[in-house]
């Protein structure tokens, strides 16, 4: 996919997010309401004015047509000729209003007298109107006349007209009036444009009003969002200034109360955590002194175990084993305490990873049980002591739980070094994999029972992370595979706050214990 296509696919998402913003939606709602109100008001005003203008124009023309026809028809002789009918049409049309007249007589079917023969004839009169005008109505108490004046609006060649017609006497002529509504249509068009401009101005005004309203409403919301973001970043002293007594002010007060309660709870939890950390550090430190003496005694007992009574020898060896295990546990607890307190520091040096692994294997006499594939020349800036702890934990766990041969493979991947430790065991159950680096986790259903403390892998992970790396656990084709990934370059130096670590007492006691 090209960069252009990627941009084209990403753009609608960003545009959709902008369209979904509260400001845009608020402006859209204001504009929609204003548009609906303006269109409704303009439409009602237009139709009311239209009916009034057209009704006034047609009523005026029809009344004038009736009066002029009544006045001039009395002068028409019986059995009038076609020229006399044309004279009647001209006289009726000359009443003062601008309309034209067509007069027809059943006695002269070939005659269609018109005040403007070039433009108006009987053919221009709608057939429905001709039929209605010629049809007499029943004479009743409420209807003394058989013939009435009827009208119809009609467009002739695109021009609006009101056409009226009536039969003068039962056997007399029939007259039709053609009144143009061009002026009225022009007035209505002007009115329509005026209402459209008013609607547009109302829409623009509503958008400006919505912009002002959204700025007023969203400014506190934005401050609240910024405060929540700072609170989420750990600035627990973040508070909002409360001004007013509206809903937004109530929301700001609620935020302040919540932040205050959160601050108190975090301080309480931090105090408890520091107290627990201090207790573990003090306990571990106090245990080291008697353990040192016990270890010295157990070393002597171990040397003399073979010369002791056979009934006492197993108990002596058990005491030796458990004392060493307790000593390892105390050392691990102190190491965990350093990591938790933030006092663990790197003493970095550039070393060859292959030499470091060989030193770890030789120092623990694992050279017969470990297959090493580590090319020399892969140099990394690491803390040798901490990395030795990582290798010892990974290889030792592989030997203890997976069995030999254990394969250690080292390779360089860009700016990182990758160390894979695989064993020949049955692998790690899938439900155990997410927890292998948890502290005190010893669920080994798929392996031999572990006698360790459950802290080794968690300390290995902490040592890897302090180098800027990580450790992953997975199952290979045969056995489990632990992969250590470390950067070749040293990690960035810690900030002033991180360098200080935990309480000063913890650091001092760790220094004494080292």
PDB file of N, CA and C in Angstrom, residues 288 328 330-339 343-353 355-357 359-361 364 380-394 456 459-464 466-467 484 486 510-511 513-514:
ATOM      1  N   UNK A 288      20.305 -11.979  58.950  1.00  0.00           N
ATOM      2  CA  UNK A 288      21.603 -12.310  58.353  1.00  0.00           C
ATOM      3  C   UNK A 288      22.659 -12.625  59.407  1.00  0.00           C
ATOM      4  N   UNK A 328      19.585 -18.468  51.408  1.00  0.00           N
ATOM      5  CA  UNK A 328      19.240 -18.003  50.056  1.00  0.00           C
ATOM      6  C   UNK A 328      17.956 -17.185  50.062  1.00  0.00           C
ATOM      7  N   UNK A 330      16.700 -15.377  52.502  1.00  0.00           N
ATOM      8  CA  UNK A 330      16.960 -14.052  53.065  1.00  0.00           C
ATOM      9  C   UNK A 330      17.654 -13.160  52.047  1.00  0.00           C
ATOM     10  N   UNK A 331      18.645 -13.731  51.337  1.00  0.00           N
ATOM     11  CA  UNK A 331      19.330 -12.941  50.313  1.00  0.00           C
ATOM     12  C   UNK A 331      18.353 -12.499  49.225  1.00  0.00           C
ATOM     13  N   UNK A 332      17.484 -13.408  48.821  1.00  0.00           N
ATOM     14  CA  UNK A 332      16.501 -13.047  47.799  1.00  0.00           C
ATOM     15  C   UNK A 332      15.527 -11.979  48.298  1.00  0.00           C
ATOM     16  N   UNK A 333      15.076 -12.094  49.532  1.00  0.00           N
ATOM     17  CA  UNK A 333      14.178 -11.084  50.093  1.00  0.00           C
ATOM     18  C   UNK A 333      14.842  -9.713  50.144  1.00  0.00           C
ATOM     19  N   UNK A 334      16.087  -9.674  50.500  1.00  0.00           N
ATOM     20  CA  UNK A 334      16.803  -8.397  50.531  1.00  0.00           C
ATOM     21  C   UNK A 334      16.959  -7.815  49.126  1.00  0.00           C
ATOM     22  N   UNK A 335      17.196  -8.698  48.161  1.00  0.00           N
ATOM     23  CA  UNK A 335      17.302  -8.217  46.781  1.00  0.00           C
ATOM     24  C   UNK A 335      15.966  -7.670  46.292  1.00  0.00           C
ATOM     25  N   UNK A 336      14.871  -8.393  46.608  1.00  0.00           N
ATOM     26  CA  UNK A 336      13.548  -7.913  46.223  1.00  0.00           C
ATOM     27  C   UNK A 336      13.248  -6.576  46.882  1.00  0.00           C
ATOM     28  N   UNK A 337      13.652  -6.437  48.162  1.00  0.00           N
ATOM     29  CA  UNK A 337      13.426  -5.184  48.875  1.00  0.00           C
ATOM     30  C   UNK A 337      14.159  -4.034  48.201  1.00  0.00           C
ATOM     31  N   UNK A 338      15.374  -4.286  47.721  1.00  0.00           N
ATOM     32  CA  UNK A 338      16.113  -3.230  47.017  1.00  0.00           C
ATOM     33  C   UNK A 338      15.376  -2.784  45.760  1.00  0.00           C
ATOM     34  N   UNK A 339      14.868  -3.754  45.011  1.00  0.00           N
ATOM     35  CA  UNK A 339      14.129  -3.389  43.802  1.00  0.00           C
ATOM     36  C   UNK A 339      12.861  -2.602  44.151  1.00  0.00           C
ATOM     37  N   UNK A 343      16.363   1.223  45.290  1.00  0.00           N
ATOM     38  CA  UNK A 343      17.775   1.452  45.622  1.00  0.00           C
ATOM     39  C   UNK A 343      18.720   0.551  44.856  1.00  0.00           C
ATOM     40  N   UNK A 344      18.170  -0.359  44.043  1.00  0.00           N
ATOM     41  CA  UNK A 344      19.034  -1.242  43.252  1.00  0.00           C
ATOM     42  C   UNK A 344      19.709  -0.430  42.156  1.00  0.00           C
ATOM     43  N   UNK A 345      21.037  -0.521  42.073  1.00  0.00           N
ATOM     44  CA  UNK A 345      21.805   0.270  41.099  1.00  0.00           C
ATOM     45  C   UNK A 345      22.666  -0.658  40.254  1.00  0.00           C
ATOM     46  N   UNK A 346      22.976  -0.149  39.061  1.00  0.00           N
ATOM     47  CA  UNK A 346      23.843  -0.892  38.150  1.00  0.00           C
ATOM     48  C   UNK A 346      25.281  -0.448  38.324  1.00  0.00           C
ATOM     49  N   UNK A 347      26.177  -1.422  38.362  1.00  0.00           N
ATOM     50  CA  UNK A 347      27.616  -1.154  38.284  1.00  0.00           C
ATOM     51  C   UNK A 347      28.057  -1.707  36.933  1.00  0.00           C
ATOM     52  N   UNK A 348      27.862  -0.892  35.896  1.00  0.00           N
ATOM     53  CA  UNK A 348      27.965  -1.384  34.525  1.00  0.00           C
ATOM     54  C   UNK A 348      29.404  -1.397  34.048  1.00  0.00           C
ATOM     55  N   UNK A 349      29.683  -2.389  33.211  1.00  0.00           N
ATOM     56  CA  UNK A 349      30.999  -2.511  32.591  1.00  0.00           C
ATOM     57  C   UNK A 349      30.801  -3.235  31.262  1.00  0.00           C
ATOM     58  N   UNK A 350      31.702  -2.992  30.329  1.00  0.00           N
ATOM     59  CA  UNK A 350      31.600  -3.652  29.028  1.00  0.00           C
ATOM     60  C   UNK A 350      32.225  -5.042  29.135  1.00  0.00           C
ATOM     61  N   UNK A 351      31.401  -6.059  28.901  1.00  0.00           N
ATOM     62  CA  UNK A 351      31.883  -7.435  29.024  1.00  0.00           C
ATOM     63  C   UNK A 351      31.453  -8.220  27.791  1.00  0.00           C
ATOM     64  N   UNK A 352      32.134  -9.340  27.576  1.00  0.00           N
ATOM     65  CA  UNK A 352      31.757 -10.280  26.524  1.00  0.00           C
ATOM     66  C   UNK A 352      30.711 -11.235  27.103  1.00  0.00           C
ATOM     67  N   UNK A 353      29.557 -11.290  26.470  1.00  0.00           N
ATOM     68  CA  UNK A 353      28.459 -12.102  27.003  1.00  0.00           C
ATOM     69  C   UNK A 353      28.855 -13.570  27.061  1.00  0.00           C
ATOM     70  N   UNK A 355      31.849 -14.864  27.592  1.00  0.00           N
ATOM     71  CA  UNK A 355      32.717 -15.069  28.751  1.00  0.00           C
ATOM     72  C   UNK A 355      31.914 -15.055  30.044  1.00  0.00           C
ATOM     73  N   UNK A 356      30.890 -14.186  30.121  1.00  0.00           N
ATOM     74  CA  UNK A 356      30.083 -14.091  31.338  1.00  0.00           C
ATOM     75  C   UNK A 356      29.287 -15.378  31.565  1.00  0.00           C
ATOM     76  N   UNK A 357      28.746 -15.940  30.487  1.00  0.00           N
ATOM     77  CA  UNK A 357      27.988 -17.189  30.614  1.00  0.00           C
ATOM     78  C   UNK A 357      28.918 -18.344  30.975  1.00  0.00           C
ATOM     79  N   UNK A 359      31.677 -18.171  32.648  1.00  0.00           N
ATOM     80  CA  UNK A 359      32.051 -17.999  34.043  1.00  0.00           C
ATOM     81  C   UNK A 359      30.941 -18.492  34.969  1.00  0.00           C
ATOM     82  N   UNK A 360      29.675 -18.213  34.597  1.00  0.00           N
ATOM     83  CA  UNK A 360      28.535 -18.674  35.409  1.00  0.00           C
ATOM     84  C   UNK A 360      28.473 -20.201  35.421  1.00  0.00           C
ATOM     85  N   UNK A 361      28.656 -20.814  34.257  1.00  0.00           N
ATOM     86  CA  UNK A 361      28.572 -22.281  34.161  1.00  0.00           C
ATOM     87  C   UNK A 361      29.726 -22.941  34.895  1.00  0.00           C
ATOM     88  N   UNK A 364      29.610 -22.942  38.766  1.00  0.00           N
ATOM     89  CA  UNK A 364      28.628 -23.822  39.401  1.00  0.00           C
ATOM     90  C   UNK A 364      28.760 -25.269  38.926  1.00  0.00           C
ATOM     91  N   UNK A 380      28.583  -6.069  25.536  1.00  0.00           N
ATOM     92  CA  UNK A 380      27.457  -5.293  26.046  1.00  0.00           C
ATOM     93  C   UNK A 380      27.858  -4.636  27.347  1.00  0.00           C
ATOM     94  N   UNK A 381      27.268  -3.454  27.597  1.00  0.00           N
ATOM     95  CA  UNK A 381      27.533  -2.725  28.839  1.00  0.00           C
ATOM     96  C   UNK A 381      26.497  -3.170  29.856  1.00  0.00           C
ATOM     97  N   UNK A 382      26.911  -4.031  30.811  1.00  0.00           N
ATOM     98  CA  UNK A 382      25.986  -4.617  31.780  1.00  0.00           C
ATOM     99  C   UNK A 382      26.658  -4.642  33.147  1.00  0.00           C
ATOM    100  N   UNK A 383      25.856  -4.991  34.145  1.00  0.00           N
ATOM    101  CA  UNK A 383      26.377  -5.237  35.486  1.00  0.00           C
ATOM    102  C   UNK A 383      26.677  -6.732  35.575  1.00  0.00           C
ATOM    103  N   UNK A 384      27.927  -7.146  35.597  1.00  0.00           N
ATOM    104  CA  UNK A 384      28.253  -8.581  35.568  1.00  0.00           C
ATOM    105  C   UNK A 384      27.630  -9.361  36.724  1.00  0.00           C
ATOM    106  N   UNK A 385      27.613  -8.765  37.927  1.00  0.00           N
ATOM    107  CA  UNK A 385      27.075  -9.495  39.066  1.00  0.00           C
ATOM    108  C   UNK A 385      25.584  -9.770  38.880  1.00  0.00           C
ATOM    109  N   UNK A 386      24.830  -8.759  38.465  1.00  0.00           N
ATOM    110  CA  UNK A 386      23.387  -8.944  38.291  1.00  0.00           C
ATOM    111  C   UNK A 386      23.084  -9.874  37.114  1.00  0.00           C
ATOM    112  N   UNK A 387      23.877  -9.774  36.050  1.00  0.00           N
ATOM    113  CA  UNK A 387      23.624 -10.650  34.912  1.00  0.00           C
ATOM    114  C   UNK A 387      23.989 -12.088  35.247  1.00  0.00           C
ATOM    115  N   UNK A 388      24.983 -12.287  36.098  1.00  0.00           N
ATOM    116  CA  UNK A 388      25.308 -13.631  36.553  1.00  0.00           C
ATOM    117  C   UNK A 388      24.139 -14.239  37.334  1.00  0.00           C
ATOM    118  N   UNK A 389      23.439 -13.409  38.115  1.00  0.00           N
ATOM    119  CA  UNK A 389      22.251 -13.884  38.832  1.00  0.00           C
ATOM    120  C   UNK A 389      21.177 -14.319  37.842  1.00  0.00           C
ATOM    121  N   UNK A 390      20.998 -13.553  36.768  1.00  0.00           N
ATOM    122  CA  UNK A 390      19.998 -13.902  35.756  1.00  0.00           C
ATOM    123  C   UNK A 390      20.341 -15.239  35.113  1.00  0.00           C
ATOM    124  N   UNK A 391      21.603 -15.393  34.656  1.00  0.00           N
ATOM    125  CA  UNK A 391      21.999 -16.645  33.999  1.00  0.00           C
ATOM    126  C   UNK A 391      21.897 -17.827  34.968  1.00  0.00           C
ATOM    127  N   UNK A 392      22.295 -17.617  36.217  1.00  0.00           N
ATOM    128  CA  UNK A 392      22.234 -18.704  37.195  1.00  0.00           C
ATOM    129  C   UNK A 392      20.799 -19.156  37.429  1.00  0.00           C
ATOM    130  N   UNK A 393      19.873 -18.202  37.492  1.00  0.00           N
ATOM    131  CA  UNK A 393      18.462 -18.560  37.696  1.00  0.00           C
ATOM    132  C   UNK A 393      17.898 -19.293  36.490  1.00  0.00           C
ATOM    133  N   UNK A 394      18.163 -18.781  35.289  1.00  0.00           N
ATOM    134  CA  UNK A 394      17.587 -19.401  34.097  1.00  0.00           C
ATOM    135  C   UNK A 394      18.168 -20.796  33.866  1.00  0.00           C
ATOM    136  N   UNK A 456      13.233 -16.677  42.422  1.00  0.00           N
ATOM    137  CA  UNK A 456      14.363 -16.627  41.500  1.00  0.00           C
ATOM    138  C   UNK A 456      14.030 -15.963  40.177  1.00  0.00           C
ATOM    139  N   UNK A 459      13.292 -12.218  40.476  1.00  0.00           N
ATOM    140  CA  UNK A 459      14.514 -11.428  40.629  1.00  0.00           C
ATOM    141  C   UNK A 459      15.265 -11.348  39.303  1.00  0.00           C
ATOM    142  N   UNK A 460      15.270 -12.442  38.542  1.00  0.00           N
ATOM    143  CA  UNK A 460      15.902 -12.418  37.221  1.00  0.00           C
ATOM    144  C   UNK A 460      15.221 -11.400  36.314  1.00  0.00           C
ATOM    145  N   UNK A 461      13.883 -11.364  36.339  1.00  0.00           N
ATOM    146  CA  UNK A 461      13.162 -10.395  35.525  1.00  0.00           C
ATOM    147  C   UNK A 461      13.489  -8.971  35.970  1.00  0.00           C
ATOM    148  N   UNK A 462      13.536  -8.726  37.288  1.00  0.00           N
ATOM    149  CA  UNK A 462      13.859  -7.381  37.780  1.00  0.00           C
ATOM    150  C   UNK A 462      15.262  -6.968  37.357  1.00  0.00           C
ATOM    151  N   UNK A 463      16.227  -7.883  37.393  1.00  0.00           N
ATOM    152  CA  UNK A 463      17.590  -7.567  36.955  1.00  0.00           C
ATOM    153  C   UNK A 463      17.644  -7.288  35.461  1.00  0.00           C
ATOM    154  N   UNK A 464      16.840  -8.025  34.677  1.00  0.00           N
ATOM    155  CA  UNK A 464      16.792  -7.758  33.242  1.00  0.00           C
ATOM    156  C   UNK A 464      16.178  -6.384  32.968  1.00  0.00           C
ATOM    157  N   UNK A 466      16.109  -3.755  34.936  1.00  0.00           N
ATOM    158  CA  UNK A 466      16.976  -2.651  35.347  1.00  0.00           C
ATOM    159  C   UNK A 466      18.059  -2.393  34.302  1.00  0.00           C
ATOM    160  N   UNK A 467      18.355  -3.400  33.465  1.00  0.00           N
ATOM    161  CA  UNK A 467      19.270  -3.217  32.330  1.00  0.00           C
ATOM    162  C   UNK A 467      18.549  -2.649  31.104  1.00  0.00           C
ATOM    163  N   UNK A 484      16.134 -14.118  27.042  1.00  0.00           N
ATOM    164  CA  UNK A 484      16.582 -12.863  27.653  1.00  0.00           C
ATOM    165  C   UNK A 484      17.001 -11.913  26.538  1.00  0.00           C
ATOM    166  N   UNK A 486      18.563  -8.070  25.928  1.00  0.00           N
ATOM    167  CA  UNK A 486      19.201  -6.923  26.583  1.00  0.00           C
ATOM    168  C   UNK A 486      19.742  -5.965  25.525  1.00  0.00           C
ATOM    169  N   UNK A 510      20.955  -1.668  53.436  1.00  0.00           N
ATOM    170  CA  UNK A 510      21.415  -2.544  52.356  1.00  0.00           C
ATOM    171  C   UNK A 510      22.920  -2.458  52.199  1.00  0.00           C
ATOM    172  N   UNK A 511      23.427  -1.246  52.370  1.00  0.00           N
ATOM    173  CA  UNK A 511      24.873  -1.083  52.236  1.00  0.00           C
ATOM    174  C   UNK A 511      25.611  -1.851  53.335  1.00  0.00           C
ATOM    175  N   UNK A 513      24.479  -4.475  54.757  1.00  0.00           N
ATOM    176  CA  UNK A 513      24.284  -5.914  54.593  1.00  0.00           C
ATOM    177  C   UNK A 513      25.107  -6.478  53.470  1.00  0.00           C
ATOM    178  N   UNK A 514      25.585  -5.631  52.574  1.00  0.00           N
ATOM    179  CA  UNK A 514      26.308  -6.131  51.405  1.00  0.00           C
ATOM    180  C   UNK A 514      27.676  -6.648  51.813  1.00  0.00           C
TER     181      UNK A 514
END
